[in-house]
CSV table of N, CA, C and O and ligand atoms in Angstrom, one decimal:
chain,number,residue,atom,x,y,z
A,1,MET,N,-1.1,-19.1,-11.5
A,1,MET,CA,-2.0,-18.1,-12.2
A,1,MET,C,-1.1,-17.0,-12.7
A,1,MET,O,-0.2,-16.6,-12.0
A,2,PRO,N,-1.4,-16.5,-13.9
A,2,PRO,CA,-0.5,-15.4,-14.4
A,2,PRO,C,-0.8,-14.1,-13.7
A,2,PRO,O,-1.9,-13.8,-13.2
A,3,THR,N,0.2,-13.3,-13.7
A,3,THR,CA,0.1,-11.9,-13.1
A,3,THR,C,0.1,-10.9,-14.2
A,3,THR,O,0.9,-11.0,-15.2
A,4,TYR,N,-0.9,-10.0,-14.2
A,4,TYR,CA,-1.1,-9.0,-15.2
A,4,TYR,C,-0.8,-7.7,-14.7
A,4,TYR,O,-1.1,-7.3,-13.5
A,5,GLN,N,-0.1,-6.9,-15.5
A,5,GLN,CA,0.2,-5.5,-15.2
A,5,GLN,C,-0.9,-4.6,-15.7
A,5,GLN,O,-1.3,-4.7,-16.8
A,6,TYR,N,-1.4,-3.8,-14.8
A,6,TYR,CA,-2.5,-2.9,-15.2
A,6,TYR,C,-2.0,-1.5,-14.9
A,6,TYR,O,-1.2,-1.2,-14.0
A,7,ARG,N,-2.5,-0.6,-15.7
A,7,ARG,CA,-2.2,0.8,-15.5
A,7,ARG,C,-3.4,1.7,-15.8
A,7,ARG,O,-4.1,1.4,-16.8
A,8,CYS,N,-3.6,2.7,-15.0
A,8,CYS,CA,-4.7,3.6,-15.2
A,8,CYS,C,-4.2,4.8,-16.0
A,8,CYS,O,-3.2,5.5,-15.6
A,9,SER,N,-4.8,5.1,-17.1
A,9,SER,CA,-4.4,6.2,-17.9
A,9,SER,C,-4.9,7.6,-17.4
A,9,SER,O,-4.5,8.6,-17.8
A,10,ASN,N,-5.8,7.5,-16.4
A,10,ASN,CA,-6.3,8.7,-15.8
A,10,ASN,C,-5.4,9.2,-14.7
A,10,ASN,O,-4.9,10.4,-14.7
A,11,CYS,N,-5.1,8.3,-13.7
A,11,CYS,CA,-4.3,8.8,-12.6
A,11,CYS,C,-2.9,8.1,-12.5
A,11,CYS,O,-2.1,8.5,-11.6
A,12,GLY,N,-2.6,7.3,-13.4
A,12,GLY,CA,-1.3,6.7,-13.5
A,12,GLY,C,-1.1,5.6,-12.5
A,12,GLY,O,0.0,5.1,-12.3
A,13,ASN,N,-2.1,5.1,-11.8
A,13,ASN,CA,-2.1,4.0,-10.9
A,13,ASN,C,-1.6,2.8,-11.6
A,13,ASN,O,-2.2,2.4,-12.6
A,14,GLU,N,-0.6,2.1,-11.0
A,14,GLU,CA,-0.1,0.8,-11.6
A,14,GLU,C,-0.3,-0.3,-10.6
A,14,GLU,O,0.1,-0.1,-9.4
A,15,LEU,N,-0.8,-1.4,-11.1
A,15,LEU,CA,-1.0,-2.6,-10.2
A,15,LEU,C,-0.6,-3.8,-10.9
A,15,LEU,O,-0.8,-4.0,-12.1
A,16,GLU,N,-0.1,-4.8,-10.1
A,16,GLU,CA,0.0,-6.2,-10.7
A,16,GLU,C,-1.1,-7.0,-10.1
A,16,GLU,O,-1.3,-7.0,-8.9
A,17,ILE,N,-1.9,-7.6,-10.9
A,17,ILE,CA,-3.1,-8.3,-10.5
A,17,ILE,C,-3.0,-9.8,-10.9
A,17,ILE,O,-2.7,-10.0,-12.1
A,18,VAL,N,-3.1,-10.7,-10.0
A,18,VAL,CA,-3.1,-12.1,-10.3
A,18,VAL,C,-4.5,-12.5,-10.7
A,18,VAL,O,-5.5,-12.3,-10.0
A,19,GLN,N,-4.6,-13.0,-11.9
A,19,GLN,CA,-6.0,-13.4,-12.4
A,19,GLN,C,-5.9,-14.8,-13.1
A,19,GLN,O,-4.9,-15.2,-13.5
A,20,LYS,N,-7.0,-15.4,-13.1
A,20,LYS,CA,-7.1,-16.6,-13.9
A,20,LYS,C,-7.2,-16.2,-15.4
A,20,LYS,O,-7.6,-15.1,-15.7
A,21,MET,N,-6.7,-17.1,-16.2
A,21,MET,CA,-6.8,-16.8,-17.7
A,21,MET,C,-8.2,-16.5,-18.1
A,21,MET,O,-8.4,-15.7,-19.0
A,22,SER,N,-9.1,-17.1,-17.5
A,22,SER,CA,-10.5,-17.0,-17.9
A,22,SER,C,-11.2,-15.7,-17.4
A,22,SER,O,-12.3,-15.3,-17.8
A,23,ASP,N,-10.5,-15.0,-16.4
A,23,ASP,CA,-11.1,-13.8,-15.9
A,23,ASP,C,-11.1,-12.7,-16.9
A,23,ASP,O,-10.2,-12.6,-17.7
A,24,ASP,N,-12.2,-11.9,-16.8
A,24,ASP,CA,-12.2,-10.7,-17.7
A,24,ASP,C,-11.2,-9.7,-17.2
A,24,ASP,O,-10.9,-9.6,-16.1
A,25,SER,N,-10.7,-8.9,-18.2
A,25,SER,CA,-9.8,-7.8,-17.8
A,25,SER,C,-10.5,-6.8,-17.0
A,25,SER,O,-11.7,-6.5,-17.2
A,26,LEU,N,-9.8,-6.2,-16.1
A,26,LEU,CA,-10.4,-5.1,-15.3
A,26,LEU,C,-10.4,-3.8,-16.1
A,26,LEU,O,-9.5,-3.6,-17.0
A,27,THR,N,-11.4,-3.0,-15.9
A,27,THR,CA,-11.4,-1.7,-16.7
A,27,THR,C,-11.6,-0.5,-15.7
A,27,THR,O,-11.4,0.6,-16.1
A,28,ILE,N,-12.0,-0.8,-14.5
A,28,ILE,CA,-12.2,0.3,-13.6
A,28,ILE,C,-11.1,0.4,-12.6
A,28,ILE,O,-10.7,-0.6,-11.9
A,29,CYS,N,-10.4,1.5,-12.5
A,29,CYS,CA,-9.3,1.8,-11.6
A,29,CYS,C,-9.8,1.8,-10.2
A,29,CYS,O,-10.7,2.5,-9.8
A,30,PRO,N,-9.1,1.0,-9.3
A,30,PRO,CA,-9.6,0.9,-7.9
A,30,PRO,C,-9.2,2.2,-7.2
A,30,PRO,O,-9.7,2.4,-6.1
A,31,LYS,N,-8.4,3.0,-7.8
A,31,LYS,CA,-8.0,4.3,-7.1
A,31,LYS,C,-8.9,5.5,-7.4
A,31,LYS,O,-9.5,6.1,-6.5
A,32,CYS,N,-9.1,5.7,-8.7
A,32,CYS,CA,-9.9,6.9,-9.1
A,32,CYS,C,-11.3,6.4,-9.6
A,32,CYS,O,-12.1,7.3,-9.9
A,33,GLU,N,-11.5,5.1,-9.7
A,33,GLU,CA,-12.8,4.6,-10.1
A,33,GLU,C,-13.3,5.0,-11.4
A,33,GLU,O,-14.5,5.1,-11.6
A,34,LYS,N,-12.4,5.3,-12.3
A,34,LYS,CA,-12.8,5.6,-13.7
A,34,LYS,C,-12.5,4.4,-14.6
A,34,LYS,O,-11.6,3.6,-14.3
A,35,GLU,N,-13.1,4.4,-15.7
A,35,GLU,CA,-13.0,3.2,-16.6
A,35,GLU,C,-11.7,3.5,-17.5
A,35,GLU,O,-11.8,3.4,-18.7
A,36,THR,N,-10.6,3.8,-16.9
A,36,THR,CA,-9.4,4.0,-17.7
A,36,THR,C,-8.3,3.1,-17.3
A,36,THR,O,-7.1,3.3,-17.5
A,37,PHE,N,-8.7,2.0,-16.7
A,37,PHE,CA,-7.8,1.0,-16.2
A,37,PHE,C,-7.6,-0.1,-17.3
A,37,PHE,O,-8.6,-0.6,-17.8
A,38,GLU,N,-6.3,-0.3,-17.7
A,38,GLU,CA,-6.1,-1.1,-18.8
A,38,GLU,C,-4.9,-2.1,-18.5
A,38,GLU,O,-4.0,-1.7,-17.9
A,39,ARG,N,-5.1,-3.3,-19.1
A,39,ARG,CA,-4.0,-4.2,-18.9
A,39,ARG,C,-2.8,-3.8,-19.8
A,39,ARG,O,-3.0,-3.4,-21.0
A,40,VAL,N,-1.6,-3.8,-19.3
A,40,VAL,CA,-0.4,-3.3,-20.0
A,40,VAL,C,0.1,-4.5,-20.7
A,40,VAL,O,0.4,-5.6,-20.1
A,41,ILE,N,0.3,-4.4,-22.0
A,41,ILE,CA,0.9,-5.5,-22.8
A,41,ILE,C,2.4,-5.2,-22.7
A,41,ILE,O,2.9,-4.3,-23.4
A,42,THR,N,3.1,-6.1,-22.0
A,42,THR,CA,4.6,-5.9,-21.9
A,42,THR,C,5.3,-6.8,-22.8
A,42,THR,O,4.7,-7.6,-23.5
A,43,ALA,N,6.6,-6.7,-22.9
A,43,ALA,CA,7.4,-7.5,-23.8
A,43,ALA,C,7.6,-8.9,-23.2
A,43,ALA,O,8.3,-9.7,-23.7
A,44,GLU,N,6.9,-9.2,-22.0
A,44,GLU,CA,7.0,-10.4,-21.3
A,44,GLU,C,8.5,-10.8,-21.1
A,44,GLU,O,9.1,-11.7,-21.7
A,45,GLY,N,9.1,-10.1,-20.2
A,45,GLY,CA,10.5,-10.3,-19.9
A,45,GLY,C,10.8,-11.8,-19.6
A,45,GLY,O,11.9,-12.3,-20.0
A,46,GLY,N,10.0,-12.4,-18.8
A,46,GLY,CA,10.2,-13.8,-18.5
A,46,GLY,C,10.3,-14.7,-19.7
A,46,GLY,O,11.2,-15.6,-19.8
A,47,PHE,N,9.5,-14.4,-20.7
A,47,PHE,CA,9.5,-15.2,-21.9
A,47,PHE,C,10.8,-15.1,-22.7
A,47,PHE,O,11.4,-16.0,-23.1
A,48,VAL,N,11.2,-13.8,-22.7
A,48,VAL,CA,12.5,-13.6,-23.4
A,48,VAL,C,13.6,-14.3,-22.8
A,48,VAL,O,14.5,-14.9,-23.4
A,49,LEU,N,13.7,-14.3,-21.4
A,49,LEU,CA,14.7,-14.9,-20.7
A,49,LEU,C,14.7,-16.4,-21.0
A,49,LEU,O,15.7,-17.1,-21.2
A,50,LYS,N,13.5,-17.0,-21.0
A,50,LYS,CA,13.4,-18.4,-21.3
A,50,LYS,C,14.0,-18.7,-22.7
A,50,LYS,O,14.6,-19.7,-22.9
A,51,GLY,N,13.6,-17.8,-23.6
A,51,GLY,CA,14.1,-18.1,-25.0
A,51,GLY,C,15.6,-18.1,-25.0
A,51,GLY,O,16.2,-19.0,-25.6
A,52,SER,N,16.3,-17.2,-24.4
A,52,SER,CA,17.8,-17.1,-24.4
A,52,SER,C,18.3,-18.3,-23.7
A,52,SER,O,19.4,-18.9,-24.0
A,53,GLY,N,17.6,-18.8,-22.6
A,53,GLY,CA,18.0,-20.0,-21.9
A,53,GLY,C,18.0,-21.2,-22.8
A,53,GLY,O,18.9,-22.0,-22.8
A,54,PHE,N,17.0,-21.3,-23.6
A,54,PHE,CA,16.9,-22.4,-24.5
A,54,PHE,C,18.1,-22.4,-25.5
A,54,PHE,O,18.7,-23.4,-25.8
A,55,TYR,N,18.4,-21.2,-25.9
A,55,TYR,CA,19.5,-21.0,-26.9
A,55,TYR,C,20.8,-21.5,-26.3
A,55,TYR,O,21.6,-22.2,-26.9
A,56,LYS,N,21.0,-21.1,-25.0
A,56,LYS,CA,22.2,-21.4,-24.3
A,56,LYS,C,22.3,-22.9,-24.1
A,56,LYS,O,23.4,-23.5,-24.3
A,57,THR,N,21.2,-23.6,-23.8
A,57,THR,CA,21.2,-25.0,-23.6
A,57,THR,C,21.6,-25.7,-24.9
A,57,THR,O,22.4,-26.6,-25.0
A,58,ASP,N,21.0,-25.2,-26.0
A,58,ASP,CA,21.3,-25.8,-27.3
A,58,ASP,C,22.8,-25.7,-27.6
A,58,ASP,O,23.4,-26.6,-28.1
A,59,TYR,N,23.3,-24.5,-27.3
A,59,TYR,CA,24.7,-24.2,-27.6
A,59,TYR,C,25.6,-25.2,-26.8
A,59,TYR,O,26.5,-25.7,-27.3
A,60,ALA,N,25.3,-25.3,-25.5
A,60,ALA,CA,26.1,-26.2,-24.6
A,60,ALA,C,26.0,-27.6,-25.1
A,60,ALA,O,27.0,-28.4,-25.1
A,61,LYS,N,24.8,-28.0,-25.6
A,61,LYS,CA,24.7,-29.4,-26.1
A,61,LYS,C,25.5,-29.6,-27.3
A,61,LYS,O,26.1,-30.7,-27.6
A,62,GLY,N,25.7,-28.6,-28.1
A,62,GLY,CA,26.5,-28.7,-29.4
A,62,GLY,C,28.0,-28.9,-29.1
A,62,GLY,O,28.7,-29.5,-29.9
A,63,LYS,N,28.4,-28.4,-27.9
A,63,LYS,CA,29.9,-28.4,-27.6
A,63,LYS,C,30.5,-29.8,-27.6
A,63,LYS,O,31.5,-30.0,-28.3
A,64,PRO,N,29.9,-30.7,-26.9
A,64,PRO,CA,30.6,-32.0,-26.8
A,64,PRO,C,30.7,-32.7,-28.2
A,64,PRO,O,31.6,-33.5,-28.4
A,65,ALA,N,29.8,-32.4,-29.1
A,65,ALA,CA,29.8,-33.0,-30.4
A,65,ALA,C,31.1,-32.6,-31.1
A,65,ALA,O,31.6,-33.3,-32.0
A,66,ASP,N,31.6,-31.4,-30.9
A,66,ASP,CA,32.8,-30.9,-31.5
A,66,ASP,C,34.1,-31.5,-30.9
A,66,ASP,O,35.1,-31.6,-31.6
A,67,ALA,N,34.0,-32.0,-29.7
A,67,ALA,CA,35.1,-32.6,-29.0
A,67,ALA,C,35.4,-34.0,-29.5
A,67,ALA,O,34.4,-34.6,-30.0
A,68,PRO,N,36.6,-34.5,-29.4
A,68,PRO,CA,36.8,-35.9,-29.8
A,68,PRO,C,36.0,-36.9,-29.1
A,68,PRO,O,35.7,-36.6,-27.9
A,69,ALA,N,35.6,-37.9,-29.7
A,69,ALA,CA,34.7,-38.9,-29.1
A,69,ALA,C,35.4,-39.5,-27.9
A,69,ALA,O,36.7,-39.7,-28.0
A,70,ALA,N,34.7,-39.8,-26.8
A,70,ALA,CA,35.3,-40.4,-25.7
A,70,ALA,C,35.7,-41.8,-26.0
A,70,ALA,O,35.1,-42.5,-26.8
A,71,PRO,N,36.8,-42.3,-25.5
A,71,PRO,CA,37.3,-43.7,-25.8
A,71,PRO,C,36.2,-44.6,-25.4
A,71,PRO,O,35.6,-44.5,-24.3
A,72,SER,N,35.9,-45.6,-26.2
A,72,SER,CA,34.9,-46.6,-25.8
A,72,SER,C,35.3,-47.5,-24.7
A,72,SER,O,34.5,-48.2,-24.1
A,73,CYS,N,36.6,-47.6,-24.5
A,73,CYS,CA,37.1,-48.5,-23.5
A,73,CYS,C,38.1,-47.7,-22.6
A,73,CYS,O,39.1,-47.1,-23.1
A,74,ALA,N,37.8,-47.6,-21.3
A,74,ALA,CA,38.7,-46.8,-20.5
A,74,ALA,C,38.9,-47.5,-19.2
A,74,ALA,O,38.9,-46.9,-18.1
A,75,THR,N,39.0,-48.8,-19.2
A,75,THR,CA,39.2,-49.6,-18.0
A,75,THR,C,40.7,-49.6,-17.6
A,75,THR,O,41.6,-49.3,-18.4
A,76,ALA,N,41.0,-50.1,-16.5
A,76,ALA,CA,42.3,-50.3,-16.0
A,76,ALA,C,43.1,-51.3,-16.9
A,76,ALA,O,44.2,-51.1,-17.2
A,77,ALA,N,42.4,-52.3,-17.4
A,77,ALA,CA,43.0,-53.3,-18.3
A,77,ALA,C,43.4,-52.6,-19.6
A,77,ALA,O,44.5,-52.9,-20.1
A,78,CYS,N,42.6,-51.7,-20.1
A,78,CYS,CA,42.9,-51.0,-21.3
A,78,CYS,C,44.2,-50.2,-21.1
A,78,CYS,O,45.1,-50.2,-22.0
A,79,ALA,N,44.3,-49.5,-20.0
A,79,ALA,CA,45.5,-48.7,-19.7
A,79,ALA,C,46.7,-49.6,-19.6
A,79,ALA,O,47.8,-49.2,-19.9
A,80,GLY,N,46.5,-50.8,-19.1
A,80,GLY,CA,47.7,-51.7,-19.0
A,80,GLY,C,48.0,-52.4,-20.3
A,80,GLY,O,48.9,-53.2,-20.3
A,81,GLY,N,47.3,-52.1,-21.4
A,81,GLY,CA,47.7,-52.7,-22.7
A,81,GLY,C,47.1,-54.1,-22.9
A,81,GLY,O,47.4,-54.7,-23.9
A,82,SER,N,46.2,-54.5,-22.0
A,82,SER,CA,45.6,-55.8,-22.2
A,82,SER,C,44.1,-55.8,-22.3
A,82,SER,O,43.4,-56.6,-21.9
A,83,CYS,N,43.7,-54.7,-23.0
A,83,CYS,CA,42.2,-54.5,-23.2
A,83,CYS,C,41.7,-55.5,-24.2
A,83,CYS,O,42.2,-55.5,-25.3
A,84,PRO,N,40.7,-56.2,-23.9
A,84,PRO,CA,40.1,-57.1,-24.9
A,84,PRO,C,39.5,-56.4,-26.1
A,84,PRO,O,39.4,-57.0,-27.2
A,85,MET,N,39.1,-55.1,-25.9
A,85,MET,CA,38.4,-54.4,-27.0
A,85,MET,C,39.5,-53.9,-27.9
A,85,MET,O,39.1,-53.4,-29.0
A,86,ALA,N,40.7,-53.8,-27.6
A,86,ALA,CA,41.8,-53.3,-28.5
A,86,ALA,C,42.3,-54.3,-29.4
A,86,ALA,O,43.1,-54.0,-30.3
A,87,LYS,N,41.8,-55.5,-29.3
A,87,LYS,CA,42.3,-56.6,-30.2
A,87,LYS,C,41.5,-56.8,-31.5
A,87,LYS,O,40.3,-56.4,-31.4
B,1,ZN,ZN1,-7.0,5.7,-11.8
């Protein structure tokens, strides 16, 4: 379940509240009991981190493609000069 950040514009009370997606937003501050309690729309730090993570993964994937292709045959026989694939 997602965690929502709430802030009261009256008393400055801040809370993280775990809610179902389908739950209504809270509007009443549990501290001062005024209808000044609002969900804070943040930049979603977790989402941003995920995004850069994907970028890093893509970058790492691209690396091997730039390197020389691995030899298709790397057996002991190949090293000894008697590789059947080298003929
Ligand atoms: Zn309040």
